[in-house]
C-alpha positions as a Markdown table, in Angstrom:
| # | Residue | x | y | z |
|---|---|---|---|---|
| 1 | Arg | -11.3 | 7.9 | -4.8 |
| 2 | Lys | -7.7 | 6.7 | -5.2 |
| 3 | Gly | -6.3 | 9.9 | -3.6 |
| 4 | Val | -3.8 | 10.4 | -6.4 |
| 5 | Gln | -4.1 | 14.2 | -6.1 |
| 6 | Tyr | -2.9 | 14.1 | -2.5 |
| 7 | Leu | 0.1 | 11.9 | -3.5 |
| 8 | Ile | 1.0 | 14.4 | -6.3 |
| 9 | Glu | 0.7 | 17.3 | -3.9 |
| 10 | Ala | 2.9 | 15.4 | -1.3 |
| 11 | Phe | 5.5 | 14.6 | -4.0 |
| 12 | Asn | 5.7 | 18.2 | -5.2 |
| 13 | Gln | 6.2 | 19.3 | -1.6 |
| 14 | Leu | 9.4 | 17.2 | -1.5 |
| 15 | Ala | 11.1 | 19.3 | -4.2 |
| 16 | Leu | 13.8 | 16.7 | -4.6 |
| 17 | Ser | 15.4 | 16.5 | -8.0 |
| 18 | Asp | 16.8 | 12.9 | -7.8 |
| 19 | Ile | 13.5 | 11.0 | -7.4 |
| 20 | Glu | 10.4 | 10.4 | -9.5 |
| 21 | Leu | 6.8 | 9.5 | -8.9 |
| 22 | Leu | 5.5 | 6.7 | -11.0 |
| 23 | Leu | 1.8 | 6.3 | -11.0 |
| 24 | Val | 0.6 | 2.9 | -12.4 |
| 25 | Gly | -2.9 | 2.0 | -13.4 |
| 26 | Ser | -6.0 | 3.4 | -14.9 |
| 27 | Leu | -7.4 | 6.6 | -13.5 |
| 28 | Asp | -10.9 | 7.9 | -13.4 |
| 29 | Glu | -11.4 | 10.2 | -16.4 |
| 30 | Ser | -12.2 | 13.1 | -14.2 |
| 31 | Met | -8.6 | 12.9 | -12.9 |
| 32 | Arg | -7.0 | 12.9 | -16.4 |
| 33 | Pro | -6.8 | 16.7 | -16.8 |
| 34 | Arg | -5.3 | 17.1 | -13.3 |
| 35 | Leu | -2.8 | 14.4 | -14.0 |
| 36 | Glu | -1.8 | 15.8 | -17.4 |
| 37 | Gln | -1.3 | 19.3 | -15.8 |
| 38 | Ala | 0.8 | 17.8 | -12.9 |
| 39 | Ile | 3.0 | 16.0 | -15.5 |
| 40 | Arg | 3.4 | 19.2 | -17.5 |
| 41 | Glu | 4.4 | 21.1 | -14.3 |
| 42 | Asn | 6.7 | 18.4 | -13.0 |
| 43 | Pro | 8.4 | 16.1 | -15.5 |
| 44 | Arg | 9.5 | 13.8 | -12.6 |
| 45 | Ile | 5.8 | 12.6 | -12.4 |
| 46 | Lys | 5.2 | 9.7 | -14.8 |
| 47 | His | 2.1 | 7.7 | -15.5 |
| 48 | Ile | 1.7 | 4.2 | -17.0 |
| 49 | Ser | -2.0 | 3.5 | -17.6 |
| 50 | His | -1.7 | -0.2 | -18.2 |
| 51 | Leu | 0.9 | -2.7 | -17.3 |
| 52 | Pro | 0.8 | -6.5 | -17.5 |
| 53 | Lys | 0.8 | -8.0 | -14.0 |
| 54 | Ala | 4.1 | -9.8 | -14.8 |
| 55 | Glu | 5.8 | -6.4 | -15.3 |
| 56 | Leu | 4.7 | -5.0 | -11.9 |
| 57 | Ser | 7.4 | -6.9 | -9.9 |
| 58 | Arg | 10.0 | -5.3 | -12.1 |
| 59 | Leu | 8.8 | -1.9 | -11.2 |
| 60 | Tyr | 8.4 | -2.8 | -7.5 |
| 61 | Asn | 12.0 | -4.0 | -7.5 |
| 62 | Gln | 13.2 | -0.6 | -8.9 |
| 63 | Ala | 11.2 | 1.4 | -6.4 |
| 64 | Ala | 12.1 | 2.6 | -2.9 |
| 65 | Val | 8.6 | 2.9 | -1.4 |
| 66 | Phe | 5.0 | 2.1 | -2.4 |
| 67 | Val | 2.1 | 4.4 | -1.7 |
| 68 | Leu | -1.6 | 3.7 | -1.8 |
| 69 | Pro | -3.3 | 7.0 | -0.8 |
| 70 | Ser | -6.9 | 5.8 | -1.4 |
| 71 | Leu | -9.8 | 7.5 | 0.2 |
| 72 | Ala | -11.6 | 4.2 | 0.3 |
| 73 | Asp | -10.3 | 0.8 | -0.8 |
| 74 | Ser | -11.6 | -2.5 | 0.5 |
| 75 | Trp | -8.3 | -4.5 | 0.0 |
| 76 | Gly | -5.4 | -3.4 | -2.1 |
| 77 | Leu | -3.6 | -6.6 | -3.2 |
| 78 | Val | -1.0 | -4.3 | -4.7 |
| 79 | Val | 0.1 | -3.5 | -1.1 |
| 80 | Leu | 0.9 | -7.2 | -0.5 |
| 81 | Glu | 2.7 | -7.4 | -3.9 |
| 82 | Ala | 4.9 | -4.4 | -3.0 |
| 83 | Met | 5.7 | -5.8 | 0.4 |
| 84 | Ala | 6.6 | -9.2 | -1.2 |
| 85 | Cys | 9.2 | -7.2 | -3.2 |
| 86 | Gly | 10.7 | -5.8 | 0.1 |
| 87 | Leu | 9.1 | -2.4 | -0.2 |
| 88 | Pro | 8.0 | -0.4 | 2.8 |
| 89 | Val | 4.5 | 0.8 | 2.1 |
| 90 | Ile | 2.5 | 3.9 | 3.0 |
| 91 | Val | -1.3 | 3.5 | 3.0 |
| 92 | Thr | -4.2 | 5.5 | 4.2 |
| 93 | Glu | -6.4 | 4.5 | 7.2 |
| 94 | Asn | -9.2 | 3.8 | 4.8 |
| 95 | Thr | -7.6 | 0.9 | 3.0 |
| 96 | Gly | -8.4 | -2.7 | 4.0 |
| 97 | Ser | -4.7 | -3.5 | 3.5 |
| 98 | Gly | -4.0 | -1.4 | 6.5 |
| 99 | Glu | -4.6 | -4.6 | 8.4 |
| 100 | Val | -1.2 | -5.9 | 7.3 |
| 101 | Val | 0.7 | -2.6 | 7.8 |
| 102 | Glu | 2.3 | -2.2 | 11.2 |
| 103 | Asp | 2.7 | 1.6 | 11.5 |
| 104 | Gly | 6.4 | 2.4 | 11.8 |
| 105 | Val | 7.4 | -1.3 | 11.4 |
| 106 | Asn | 6.8 | -2.4 | 7.8 |
| 107 | Gly | 5.3 | 0.9 | 6.6 |
| 108 | Tyr | 3.1 | 3.7 | 7.6 |
| 109 | Ile | -0.7 | 4.4 | 7.9 |
| 110 | Val | -1.6 | 8.0 | 7.3 |
| 111 | Pro | -4.9 | 9.9 | 7.4 |
| 112 | Ile | -6.8 | 10.3 | 4.1 |
| 113 | Arg | -6.5 | 13.5 | 2.2 |
| 114 | Asp | -3.4 | 14.4 | 4.2 |
| 115 | Ser | -0.7 | 15.3 | 1.7 |
| 116 | Gln | 1.5 | 16.7 | 4.5 |
| 117 | Ala | 1.5 | 13.4 | 6.3 |
| 118 | Leu | 2.4 | 11.6 | 3.0 |
| 119 | Ser | 5.1 | 14.1 | 2.4 |
| 120 | Glu | 6.6 | 13.7 | 5.9 |
| 121 | Lys | 6.7 | 9.9 | 5.6 |
| 122 | Leu | 8.2 | 10.0 | 2.1 |
| 123 | Ile | 10.9 | 12.5 | 3.1 |
| 124 | Tyr | 11.7 | 10.4 | 6.2 |
| 125 | Leu | 12.1 | 7.3 | 4.1 |
| 126 | Tyr | 14.2 | 9.2 | 1.5 |
| 127 | Gln | 16.6 | 10.6 | 4.1 |
| 128 | Asn | 16.8 | 7.3 | 6.2 |
| 129 | Ala | 18.0 | 4.5 | 3.9 |
| 130 | Glu | 18.6 | 2.2 | 6.9 |
| 131 | Ala | 15.1 | 2.7 | 8.3 |
| 132 | Arg | 13.7 | 2.2 | 4.7 |
| 133 | Asn | 15.6 | -1.0 | 4.3 |
| 134 | Lys | 14.6 | -2.3 | 7.8 |
| 135 | Met | 11.0 | -1.6 | 7.0 |
| 136 | Gly | 11.4 | -3.4 | 3.6 |
| 137 | Gln | 12.7 | -6.4 | 5.4 |
| 138 | Ala | 9.9 | -6.3 | 7.9 |
| 139 | Ala | 7.5 | -6.1 | 5.0 |
| 140 | Leu | 9.0 | -9.4 | 3.6 |
| 141 | Gln | 8.5 | -11.0 | 7.0 |
| 142 | Thr | 4.9 | -9.9 | 7.2 |
| 143 | Ile | 4.2 | -11.4 | 3.8 |
| 144 | Gly | 5.3 | -14.8 | 5.1 |
| 145 | Arg | 2.1 | -14.8 | 7.2 |
| 146 | Tyr | 0.0 | -14.6 | 4.0 |
| 147 | Thr | 0.5 | -18.0 | 2.5 |
| 148 | Trp | -2.1 | -20.6 | 1.6 |
| 149 | Glu | -0.9 | -22.8 | 4.5 |
| 150 | His | -1.4 | -19.9 | 7.0 |
| 151 | Tyr | -4.8 | -19.2 | 5.5 |
| 152 | Gly | -5.8 | -22.9 | 5.9 |
| 153 | Gln | -4.6 | -22.8 | 9.6 |
| 154 | Gln | -6.7 | -19.7 | 10.2 |
| 155 | Ile | -9.8 | -21.3 | 8.7 |
| 156 | Leu | -9.3 | -24.4 | 10.8 |
| 157 | Ala | -9.0 | -22.3 | 13.9 |
| 158 | Val | -12.3 | -20.6 | 13.1 |
| 159 | Tyr | -14.0 | -24.0 | 12.5 |
| 160 | Arg | -12.7 | -25.3 | 15.8 |
| 161 | Gln | -14.0 | -22.3 | 17.6 |
| 162 | Ile | -17.4 | -22.7 | 16.0 |
| 163 | Leu | -17.5 | -26.4 | 17.0 |
| 164 | Thr | -16.5 | -25.6 | 20.5 |
| 165 | Gln | -19.2 | -22.9 | 20.8 |
| 166 | Arg | -21.7 | -25.3 | 19.3 |
| 167 | Gln | -20.8 | -28.1 | 21.7 |
| 168 | Lys | -21.2 | -25.7 | 24.7 |
| 169 | Phe | -24.6 | -24.6 | 23.3 |
| 170 | Val | -25.8 | -28.2 | 22.8 |
| 171 | Ser | -24.5 | -29.3 | 26.2 |
| 172 | Ala | -26.5 | -26.4 | 27.8 |
| 173 | Asp | -29.7 | -27.8 | 26.4 |
């Protein structure tokens, strides 16, 4: 469900010796043998099964890009966390967090199960530090729209719209 196998495949396609893939979080047990084999075959692939939330920002700040290759994910808060650390993100079209990703501006949205598309975006960001940094800055700006104040303003706007519609309905009677 998390699409890790496609990310591993994409990473292996890169064949770059000066980067590593760090997978963080628990995996479905059915994925464990595949992951262990991938790590044996490519020592640049690492996995941390559990990490306290407080440590995530340290990893984000050491990373160059964040990838969420899920086949289905309602909302990946980790995407917002990565963007808050100035990382460009790559997500699949089946993640709810795709709502905050502006394709080509603060990250990329790729099709599910498409290791080639993941690989292309990763190599582009690897080869283009200026574009990667620009996307990271855009990610930070995007996150500015996800504050409690902004959320409150959006809720108020919805309530105002409901009241306006209700008044029109009542006036029509």
